[in-house]
Coordinates of C-alpha atoms in Angstrom, one line a residue:
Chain A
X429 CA 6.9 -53.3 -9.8
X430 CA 7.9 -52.1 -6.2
X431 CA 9.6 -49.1 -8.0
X432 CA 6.6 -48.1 -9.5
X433 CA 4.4 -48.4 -6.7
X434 CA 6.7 -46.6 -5.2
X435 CA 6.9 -43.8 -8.0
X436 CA 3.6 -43.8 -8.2
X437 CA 3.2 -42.8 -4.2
X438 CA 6.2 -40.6 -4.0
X439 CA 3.9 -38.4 -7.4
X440 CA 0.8 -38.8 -5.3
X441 CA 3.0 -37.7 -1.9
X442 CA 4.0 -35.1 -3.5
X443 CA 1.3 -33.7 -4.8
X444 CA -0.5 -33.8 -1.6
X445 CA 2.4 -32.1 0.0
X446 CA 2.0 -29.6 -2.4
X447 CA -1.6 -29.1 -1.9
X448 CA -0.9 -28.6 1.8
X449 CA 1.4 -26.1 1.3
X450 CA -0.6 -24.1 -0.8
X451 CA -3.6 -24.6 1.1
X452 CA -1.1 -23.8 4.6
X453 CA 0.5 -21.1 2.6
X454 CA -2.4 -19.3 1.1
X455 CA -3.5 -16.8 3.6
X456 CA -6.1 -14.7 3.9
X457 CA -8.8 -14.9 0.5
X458 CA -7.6 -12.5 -1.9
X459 CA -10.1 -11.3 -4.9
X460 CA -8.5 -12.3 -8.2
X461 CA -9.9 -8.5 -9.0
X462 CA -7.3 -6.3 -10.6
X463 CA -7.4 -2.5 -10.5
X464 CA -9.4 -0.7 -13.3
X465 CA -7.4 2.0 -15.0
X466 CA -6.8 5.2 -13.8
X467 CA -9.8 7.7 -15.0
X468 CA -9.2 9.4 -17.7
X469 CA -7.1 12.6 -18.5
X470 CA -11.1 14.4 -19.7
X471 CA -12.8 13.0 -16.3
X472 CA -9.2 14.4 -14.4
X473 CA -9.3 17.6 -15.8
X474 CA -12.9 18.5 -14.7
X475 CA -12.4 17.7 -11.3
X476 CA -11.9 20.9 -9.9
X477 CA -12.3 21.1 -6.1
X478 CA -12.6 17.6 -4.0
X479 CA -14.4 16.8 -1.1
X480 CA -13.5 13.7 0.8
X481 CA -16.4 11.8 2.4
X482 CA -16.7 9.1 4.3
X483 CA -19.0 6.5 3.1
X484 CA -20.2 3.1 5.0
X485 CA -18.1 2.0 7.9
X486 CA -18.6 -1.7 8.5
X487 CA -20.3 -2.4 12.3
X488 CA -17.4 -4.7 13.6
X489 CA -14.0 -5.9 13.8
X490 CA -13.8 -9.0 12.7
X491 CA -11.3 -12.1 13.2
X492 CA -11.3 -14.8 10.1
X493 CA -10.2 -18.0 10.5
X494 CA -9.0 -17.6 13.6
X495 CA -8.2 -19.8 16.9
X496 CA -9.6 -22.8 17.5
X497 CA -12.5 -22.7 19.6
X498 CA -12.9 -25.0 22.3
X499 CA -10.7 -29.1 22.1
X500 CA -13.2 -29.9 19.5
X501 CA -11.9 -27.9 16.8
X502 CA -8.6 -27.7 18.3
X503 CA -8.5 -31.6 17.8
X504 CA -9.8 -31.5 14.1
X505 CA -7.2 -29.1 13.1
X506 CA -4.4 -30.5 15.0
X507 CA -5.4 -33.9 13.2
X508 CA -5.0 -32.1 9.5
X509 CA -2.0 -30.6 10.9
X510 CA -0.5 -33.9 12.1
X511 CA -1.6 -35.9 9.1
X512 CA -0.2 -33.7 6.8
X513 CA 3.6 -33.4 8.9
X514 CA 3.7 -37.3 8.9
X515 CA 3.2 -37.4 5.0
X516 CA 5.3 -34.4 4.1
X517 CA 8.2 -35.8 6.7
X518 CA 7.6 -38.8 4.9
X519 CA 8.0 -37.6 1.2
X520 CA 11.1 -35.5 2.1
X521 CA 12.9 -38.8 2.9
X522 CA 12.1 -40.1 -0.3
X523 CA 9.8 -43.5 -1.9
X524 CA 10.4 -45.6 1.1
X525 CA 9.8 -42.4 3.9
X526 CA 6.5 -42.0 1.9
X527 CA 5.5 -45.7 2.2
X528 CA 6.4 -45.6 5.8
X529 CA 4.5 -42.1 6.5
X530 CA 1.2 -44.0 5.0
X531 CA 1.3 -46.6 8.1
X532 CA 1.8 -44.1 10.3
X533 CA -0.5 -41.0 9.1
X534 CA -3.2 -42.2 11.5
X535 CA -0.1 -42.4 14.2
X536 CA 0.3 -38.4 13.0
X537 CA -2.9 -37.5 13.0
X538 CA -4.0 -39.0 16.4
X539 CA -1.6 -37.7 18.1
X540 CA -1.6 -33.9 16.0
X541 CA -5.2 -34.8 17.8
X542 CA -4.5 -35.3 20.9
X543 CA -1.8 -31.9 21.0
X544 CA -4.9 -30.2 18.9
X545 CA -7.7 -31.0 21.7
X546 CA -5.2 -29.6 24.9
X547 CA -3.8 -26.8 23.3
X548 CA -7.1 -25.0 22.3
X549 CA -8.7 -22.4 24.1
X550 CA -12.5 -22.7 25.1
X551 CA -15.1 -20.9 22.6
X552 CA -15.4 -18.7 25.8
X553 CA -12.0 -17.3 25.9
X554 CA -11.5 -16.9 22.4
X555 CA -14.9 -15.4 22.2
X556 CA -14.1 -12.8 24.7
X557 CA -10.7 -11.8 23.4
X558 CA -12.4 -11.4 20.2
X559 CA -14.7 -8.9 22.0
X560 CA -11.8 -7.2 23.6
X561 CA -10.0 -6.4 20.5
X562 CA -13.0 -5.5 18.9
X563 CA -13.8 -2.9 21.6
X564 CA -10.4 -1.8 21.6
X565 CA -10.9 -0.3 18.5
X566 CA -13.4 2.1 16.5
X567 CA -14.4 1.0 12.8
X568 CA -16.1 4.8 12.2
X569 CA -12.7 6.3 13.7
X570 CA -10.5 4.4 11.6
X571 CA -12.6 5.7 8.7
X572 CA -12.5 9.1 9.8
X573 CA -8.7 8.7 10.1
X574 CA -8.7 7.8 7.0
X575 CA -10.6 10.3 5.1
X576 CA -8.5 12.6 6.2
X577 CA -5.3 11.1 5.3
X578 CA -6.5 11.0 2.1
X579 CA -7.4 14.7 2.2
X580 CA -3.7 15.6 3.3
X581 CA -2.0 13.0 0.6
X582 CA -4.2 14.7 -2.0
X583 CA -2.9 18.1 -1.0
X584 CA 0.7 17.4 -0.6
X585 CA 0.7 15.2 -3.7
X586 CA -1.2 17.5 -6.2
X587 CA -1.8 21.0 -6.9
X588 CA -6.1 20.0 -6.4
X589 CA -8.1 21.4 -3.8
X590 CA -9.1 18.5 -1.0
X591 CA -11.7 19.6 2.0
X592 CA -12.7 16.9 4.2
X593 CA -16.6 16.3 4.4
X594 CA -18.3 15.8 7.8
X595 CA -19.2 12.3 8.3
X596 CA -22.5 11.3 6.7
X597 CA -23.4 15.0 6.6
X598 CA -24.8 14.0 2.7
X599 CA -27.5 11.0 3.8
X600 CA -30.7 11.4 2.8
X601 CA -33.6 9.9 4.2
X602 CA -33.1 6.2 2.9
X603 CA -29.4 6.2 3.9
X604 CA -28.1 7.1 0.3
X605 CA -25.7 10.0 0.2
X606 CA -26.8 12.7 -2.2
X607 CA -23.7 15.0 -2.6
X608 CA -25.9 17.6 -5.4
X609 CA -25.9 20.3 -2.9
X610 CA -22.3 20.7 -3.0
X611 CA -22.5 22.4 -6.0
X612 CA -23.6 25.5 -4.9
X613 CA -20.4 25.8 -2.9
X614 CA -18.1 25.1 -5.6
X615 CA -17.6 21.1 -4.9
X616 CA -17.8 19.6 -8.2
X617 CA -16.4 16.2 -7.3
X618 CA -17.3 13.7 -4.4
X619 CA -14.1 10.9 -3.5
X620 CA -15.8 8.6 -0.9
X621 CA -13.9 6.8 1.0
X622 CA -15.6 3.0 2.6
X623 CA -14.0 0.9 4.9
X624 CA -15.7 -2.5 3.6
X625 CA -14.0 -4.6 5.9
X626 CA -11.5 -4.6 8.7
X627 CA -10.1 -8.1 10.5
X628 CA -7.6 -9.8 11.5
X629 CA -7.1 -13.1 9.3
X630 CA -5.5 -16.4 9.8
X631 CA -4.6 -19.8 8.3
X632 CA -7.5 -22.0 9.0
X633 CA -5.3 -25.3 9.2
X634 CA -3.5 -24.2 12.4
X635 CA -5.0 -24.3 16.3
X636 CA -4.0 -20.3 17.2
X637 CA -2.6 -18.8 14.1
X638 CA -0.7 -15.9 13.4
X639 CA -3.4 -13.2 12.4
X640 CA -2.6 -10.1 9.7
X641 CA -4.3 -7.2 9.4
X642 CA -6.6 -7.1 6.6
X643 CA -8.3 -3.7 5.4
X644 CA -10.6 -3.4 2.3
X645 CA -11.3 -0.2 1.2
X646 CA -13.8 1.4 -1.7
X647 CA -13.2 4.4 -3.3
X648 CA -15.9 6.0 -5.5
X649 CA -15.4 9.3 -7.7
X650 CA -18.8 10.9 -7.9
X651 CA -19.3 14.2 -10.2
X652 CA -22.0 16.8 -7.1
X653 CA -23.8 18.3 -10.4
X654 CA -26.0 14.7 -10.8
X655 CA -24.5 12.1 -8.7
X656 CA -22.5 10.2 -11.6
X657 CA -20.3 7.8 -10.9
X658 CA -16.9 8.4 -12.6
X659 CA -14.7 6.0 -11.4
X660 CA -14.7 2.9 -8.7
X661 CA -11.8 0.6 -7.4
X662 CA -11.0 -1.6 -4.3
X663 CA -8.3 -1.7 -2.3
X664 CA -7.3 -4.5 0.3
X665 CA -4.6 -3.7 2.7
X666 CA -2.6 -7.6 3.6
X667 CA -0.4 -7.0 6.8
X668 CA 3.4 -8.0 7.4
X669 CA 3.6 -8.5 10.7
X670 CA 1.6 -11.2 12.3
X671 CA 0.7 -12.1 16.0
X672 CA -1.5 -14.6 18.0
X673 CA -4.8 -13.5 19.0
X674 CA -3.5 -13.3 22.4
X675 CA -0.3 -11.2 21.2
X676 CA -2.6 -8.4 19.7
X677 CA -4.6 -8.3 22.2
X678 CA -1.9 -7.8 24.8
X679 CA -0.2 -5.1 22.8
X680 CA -3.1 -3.5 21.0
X681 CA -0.8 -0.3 20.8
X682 CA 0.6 -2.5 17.7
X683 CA -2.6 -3.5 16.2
X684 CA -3.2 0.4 16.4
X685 CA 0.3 1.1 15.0
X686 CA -0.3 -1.6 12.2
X687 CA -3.9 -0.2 11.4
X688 CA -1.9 3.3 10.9
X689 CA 0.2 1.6 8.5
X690 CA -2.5 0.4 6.1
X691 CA -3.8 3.7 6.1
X692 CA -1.0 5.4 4.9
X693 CA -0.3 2.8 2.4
X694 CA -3.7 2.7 1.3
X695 CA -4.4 6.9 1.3
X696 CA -1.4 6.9 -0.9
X697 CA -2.6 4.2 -3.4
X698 CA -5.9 5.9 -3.6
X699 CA -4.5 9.2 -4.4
X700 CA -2.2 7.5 -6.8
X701 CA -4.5 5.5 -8.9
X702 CA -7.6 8.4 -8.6
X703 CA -5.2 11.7 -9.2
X704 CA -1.8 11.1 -10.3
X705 CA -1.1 8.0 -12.3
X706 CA -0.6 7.1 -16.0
X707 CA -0.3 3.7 -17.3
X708 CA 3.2 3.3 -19.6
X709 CA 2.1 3.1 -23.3
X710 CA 0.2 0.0 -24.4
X711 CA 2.6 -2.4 -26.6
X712 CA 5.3 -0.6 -24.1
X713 CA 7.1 -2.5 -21.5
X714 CA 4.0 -2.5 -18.9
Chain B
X35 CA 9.4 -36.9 -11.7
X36 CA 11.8 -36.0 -14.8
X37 CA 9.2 -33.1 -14.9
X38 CA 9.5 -32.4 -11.4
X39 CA 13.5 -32.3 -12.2
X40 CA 12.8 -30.4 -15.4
X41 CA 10.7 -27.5 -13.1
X42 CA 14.0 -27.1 -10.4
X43 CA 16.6 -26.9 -13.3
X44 CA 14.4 -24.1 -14.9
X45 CA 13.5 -22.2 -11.5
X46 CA 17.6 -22.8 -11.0
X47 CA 18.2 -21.0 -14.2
X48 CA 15.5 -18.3 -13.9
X49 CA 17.5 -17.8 -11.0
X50 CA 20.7 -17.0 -12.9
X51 CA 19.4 -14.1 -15.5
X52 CA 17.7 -11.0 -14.5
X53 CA 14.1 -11.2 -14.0
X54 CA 11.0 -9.3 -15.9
X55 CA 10.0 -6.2 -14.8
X56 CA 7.0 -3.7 -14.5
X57 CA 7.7 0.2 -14.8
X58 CA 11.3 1.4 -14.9
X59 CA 14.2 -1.0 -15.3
X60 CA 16.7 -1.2 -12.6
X61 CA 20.4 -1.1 -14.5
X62 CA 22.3 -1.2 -10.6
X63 CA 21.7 -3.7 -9.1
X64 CA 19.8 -5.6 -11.3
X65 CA 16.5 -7.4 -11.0
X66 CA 16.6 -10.8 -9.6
X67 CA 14.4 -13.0 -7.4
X68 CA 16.8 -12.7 -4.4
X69 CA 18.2 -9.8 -4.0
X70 CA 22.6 -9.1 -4.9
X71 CA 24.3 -8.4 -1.9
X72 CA 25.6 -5.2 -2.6
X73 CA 28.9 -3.8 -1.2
X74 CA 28.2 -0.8 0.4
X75 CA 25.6 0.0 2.6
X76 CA 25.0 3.2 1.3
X77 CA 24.7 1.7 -2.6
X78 CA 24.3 3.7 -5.8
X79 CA 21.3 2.3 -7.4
X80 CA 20.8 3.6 -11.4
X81 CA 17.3 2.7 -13.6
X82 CA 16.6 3.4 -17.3
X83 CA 15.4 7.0 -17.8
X84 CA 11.7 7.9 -18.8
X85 CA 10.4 8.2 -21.4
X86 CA 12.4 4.9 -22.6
X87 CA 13.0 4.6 -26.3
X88 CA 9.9 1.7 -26.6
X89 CA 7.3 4.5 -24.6
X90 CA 8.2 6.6 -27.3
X91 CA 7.6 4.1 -30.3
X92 CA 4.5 2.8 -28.7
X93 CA 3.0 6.3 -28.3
X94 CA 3.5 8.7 -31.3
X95 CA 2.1 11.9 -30.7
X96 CA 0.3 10.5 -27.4
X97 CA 1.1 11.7 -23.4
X98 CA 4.7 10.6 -23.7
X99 CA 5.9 13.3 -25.9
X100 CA 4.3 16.3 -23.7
X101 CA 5.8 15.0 -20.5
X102 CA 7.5 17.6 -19.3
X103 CA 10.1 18.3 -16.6
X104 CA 11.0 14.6 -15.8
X105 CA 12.1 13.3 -12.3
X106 CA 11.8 10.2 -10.3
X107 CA 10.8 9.2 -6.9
X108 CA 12.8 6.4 -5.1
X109 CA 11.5 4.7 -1.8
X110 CA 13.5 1.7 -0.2
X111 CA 11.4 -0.3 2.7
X112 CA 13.4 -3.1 5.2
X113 CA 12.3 -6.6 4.3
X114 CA 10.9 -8.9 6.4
X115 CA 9.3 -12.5 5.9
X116 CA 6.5 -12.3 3.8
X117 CA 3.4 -14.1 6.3
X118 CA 2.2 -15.7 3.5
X119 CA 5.4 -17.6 2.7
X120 CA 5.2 -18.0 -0.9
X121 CA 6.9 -14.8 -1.4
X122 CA 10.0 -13.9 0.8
X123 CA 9.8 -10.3 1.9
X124 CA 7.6 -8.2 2.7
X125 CA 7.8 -3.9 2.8
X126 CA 7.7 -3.7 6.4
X127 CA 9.2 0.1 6.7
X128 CA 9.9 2.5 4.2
X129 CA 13.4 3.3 5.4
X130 CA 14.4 6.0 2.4
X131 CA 12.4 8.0 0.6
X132 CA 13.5 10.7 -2.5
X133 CA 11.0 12.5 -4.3
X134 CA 11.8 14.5 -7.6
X135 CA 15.0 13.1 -8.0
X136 CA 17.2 15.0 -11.7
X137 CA 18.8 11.8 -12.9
X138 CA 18.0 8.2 -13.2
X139 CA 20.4 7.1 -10.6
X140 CA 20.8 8.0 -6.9
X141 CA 23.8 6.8 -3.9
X142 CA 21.9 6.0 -0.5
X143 CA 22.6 9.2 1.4
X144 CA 22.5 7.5 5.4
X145 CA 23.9 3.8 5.9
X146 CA 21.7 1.1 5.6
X147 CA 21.6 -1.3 8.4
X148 CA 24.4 -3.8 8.1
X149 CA 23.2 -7.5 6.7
X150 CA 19.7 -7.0 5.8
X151 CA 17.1 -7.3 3.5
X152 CA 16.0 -4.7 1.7
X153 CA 13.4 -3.7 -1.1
X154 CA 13.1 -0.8 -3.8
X155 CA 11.5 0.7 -6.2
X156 CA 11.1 4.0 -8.6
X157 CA 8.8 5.9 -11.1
X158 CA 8.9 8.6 -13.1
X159 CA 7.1 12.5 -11.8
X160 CA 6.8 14.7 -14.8
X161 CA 3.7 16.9 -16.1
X162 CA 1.8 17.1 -18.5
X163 CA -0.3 19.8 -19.7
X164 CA 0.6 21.7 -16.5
X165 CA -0.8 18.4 -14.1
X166 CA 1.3 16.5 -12.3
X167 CA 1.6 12.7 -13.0
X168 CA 3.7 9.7 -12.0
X169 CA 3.8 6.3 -13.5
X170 CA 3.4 3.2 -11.7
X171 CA 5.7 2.1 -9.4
X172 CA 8.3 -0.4 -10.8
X173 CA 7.7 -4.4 -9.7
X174 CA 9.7 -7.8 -10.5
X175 CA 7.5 -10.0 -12.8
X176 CA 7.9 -13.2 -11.6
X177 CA 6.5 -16.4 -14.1
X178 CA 3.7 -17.7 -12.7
X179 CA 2.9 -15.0 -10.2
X180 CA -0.4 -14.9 -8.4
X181 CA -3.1 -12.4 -9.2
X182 CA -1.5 -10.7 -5.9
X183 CA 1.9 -10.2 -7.1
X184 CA 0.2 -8.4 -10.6
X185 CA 1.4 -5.1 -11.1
X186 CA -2.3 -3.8 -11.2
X187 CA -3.5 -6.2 -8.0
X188 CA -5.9 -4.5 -5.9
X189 CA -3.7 -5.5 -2.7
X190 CA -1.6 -3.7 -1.2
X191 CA 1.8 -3.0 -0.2
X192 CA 3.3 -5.0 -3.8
X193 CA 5.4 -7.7 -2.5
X194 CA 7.4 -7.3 -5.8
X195 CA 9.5 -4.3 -5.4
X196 CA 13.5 -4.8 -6.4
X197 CA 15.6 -6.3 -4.1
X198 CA 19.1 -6.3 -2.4
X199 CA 20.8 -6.5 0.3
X200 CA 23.5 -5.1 2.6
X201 CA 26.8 -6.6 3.9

């Protein structure tokens, strides 16, 4: 009877374990999205000469899920945190551990509390070194940077024309871009580049977590002679390297470095997927 | 919990035989889940040639038979810790890079760094019809992956390039 209680707990243990570990492990929210295929070889061929333009630039740096802000939230997390330590300390040492760790989860979360509530920086603070990496950086410039990245990929990886567009030189008055008048100079295709979002991310379950760049990016194929659009896809850039709010902050020369990064990854994707790439045959190994 | 035992003597096994791939098939080392320890530090690392005998089955009289002038790009990046955790390494630096390389196997021309943890991965550069293409670059497939670790996921760097690492 005792051993099936005790099976019972060590399934239900481990299971929540599990479900902390995913939910601890999961990182930043990734769409499920997958990449459309490649356009075709007919919409490739009548590309002729490419402009890259920059399209919307989001208003902010943003930080998701990051610190705590202020002991109240610090305490709330470090109580999820502590709770789930004393239960998955608890199932590691087996039935009897997991029995024990159910007495003394309030014990663990208390006192993951207590450490939660003093560690946690005021609202304040956080809010202003939110601020200061924010300011630290430009959104519009990043874009920019980008555009023309994928200007000089494009060149260097195919034998296609690429000229870079001046930013938002093609908005009309309702703040649409109209690219039609590129015709008359030879531009028969538009690749517009959008930075949809651009933040540092973080686990929500700890008090300061380690942050990772995260850059989305949209990239829409547009034919000058009527506006059509010919192909779409999203990209999202998920950093290696993380640090503590604090950490970027104090070396923002890395944040830049790491933005830098996710450009080059992500130019190169774009002009991959957009100019370059075929899918192996279907019924083929992938 | 003989299911729970049942899942770690298959993930032990899985461990054992060479893993799934996306895109070209490493033949030196092989694909596994953790990377081979490899002997050298400036390995020779050999993939099946394109077009494979299946691309050509598959696609009669398609793409495959006009690609022209075959070569392959090879890129190794140092590993680090993934920051998600449910993968183990990460593409921090592209260390090595070959582009339009004659045949499908290649020796690391400058030493590796001793003892670490490194990923890679090729394609195929060819043309067709006078335009330059590639196919994808080649992944693990790993059962059960995430919609991240899909050869076609919208996020990037791939966290599911080859693996090995150095002495």
């Amino acid at each position: 009877m005792l051993n099936d209680a005790g099976s019972k707990l060590c399934r239900a243990g481990v299971a929540l374990v599990a479900a902390a570990v995913l939910a601890g492990c999961a990182g930043p929210t990734t769409t499920s999205h997958l990449l459309p295929p490649p356009p075709s070889e007919s919409i490739r061929l009548g590309l002729g000469k490419v402009a890259v333009a920059s399209g919307r630039f989001p208003s902010k740096f943003d930080i998701v899920d990051g610190p705590a802000k202020g002991a109240g939230q610090g305490a709330a997390r470090g109580a999820l945190l502590g709770a789930a330590y004393t239960i998955g300390g608890g199932a590691l040492a087996g039935p009897i551990g997991l029995v024990a760790s159910a007495f003394l989860l309030p014990v663990g979360a208390v006192g993951g509390g207590i450490i939660g509530g003093v560690t946690a920086e005021s609202a304040t603070k956080v809010e202003e070194r939110i601020a200061a990496v924010g300011r630290s950086l430009s959104p519009r410039r990043i874009q920019n940077d980008l555009v023309n990245r994928v200007a000089s990929t494009g060149r260097q990886q195919t034998s296609g024309a690429f000229t870079v567009l001046a930013e938002r030189s093609m908005v009309n008055l309702n703040g649409r871009a109209e690219y039609r008048s590129l015709v008359e100079d030879g531009t028969s295709t538009v690749l517009e580049i959008s930075v949809a979002e651009l933040s540092l991310r973080g686990g929500t379950a700890e008090v300061d977590p380690s942050l990772h760049l995260g850059m989305t990016v949209q990239t829409r194929l547009l034919r000058t002679a009527d506006d059509a659009e010919l192909y779409r896809n999203s990209l999202t850039y998920i950093g290696g390297q993380g640090r503590t709010l604090a950490e970027w902050l104090d070396r923002v020369e890395f944040l830049r470095a790491e933005i830098d990064r996710a450009a080059e990854v992500v130019a190169e994707k774009i002009v991959d997927e957009v100019f370059l790439l075929v899918s192996f045959p279907r019924g083929g190994k992938h | 919990m003989r299911g729970l035992v049942a899942v770690l003597f298959l993930s032990l096994a899985a461990c054992a035989t060479p893993l799934e791939v996306a895109g070209l098939r490493p033949l030196s080392p092989e694909a596994y889940s953790h990377g081979p320890k490899l002997g050298s530090l400036q390995p020779e690392l050999r993939w099946e040639p394109f077009p494979r005998p299946t691309d050509l089955e598959t696609d009669r009289g398609g793409w495959v038979s006009r690609a022209l002038h075959v070569t392959y790009d090879l890129r190794i990046w140092r590993g680090s810790r993934d920051p998600y955790g449910y993968q183990e390494v990460y593409p921090a630096e592209l260390v090595y890079s070959r582009t339009a390389l004659a045949a499908p196997a290649h020796t690391v021309e400058t030493p590796l760094e001793h003892d670490t943890q490194y990923l890679w991965s090729v394609r195929a550069r060819f043309e067709i019809d006078g335009q330059q293409r590639v196919t994808p670059w080649s992944v693990l497939l790993l059962p059960g992956q995430s919609a991240i670790d899909d050869p076609r996921s919208t996020s990037v760097p791939s966290r599911r390039y080859y693996r090995f690492a150095t002495p």
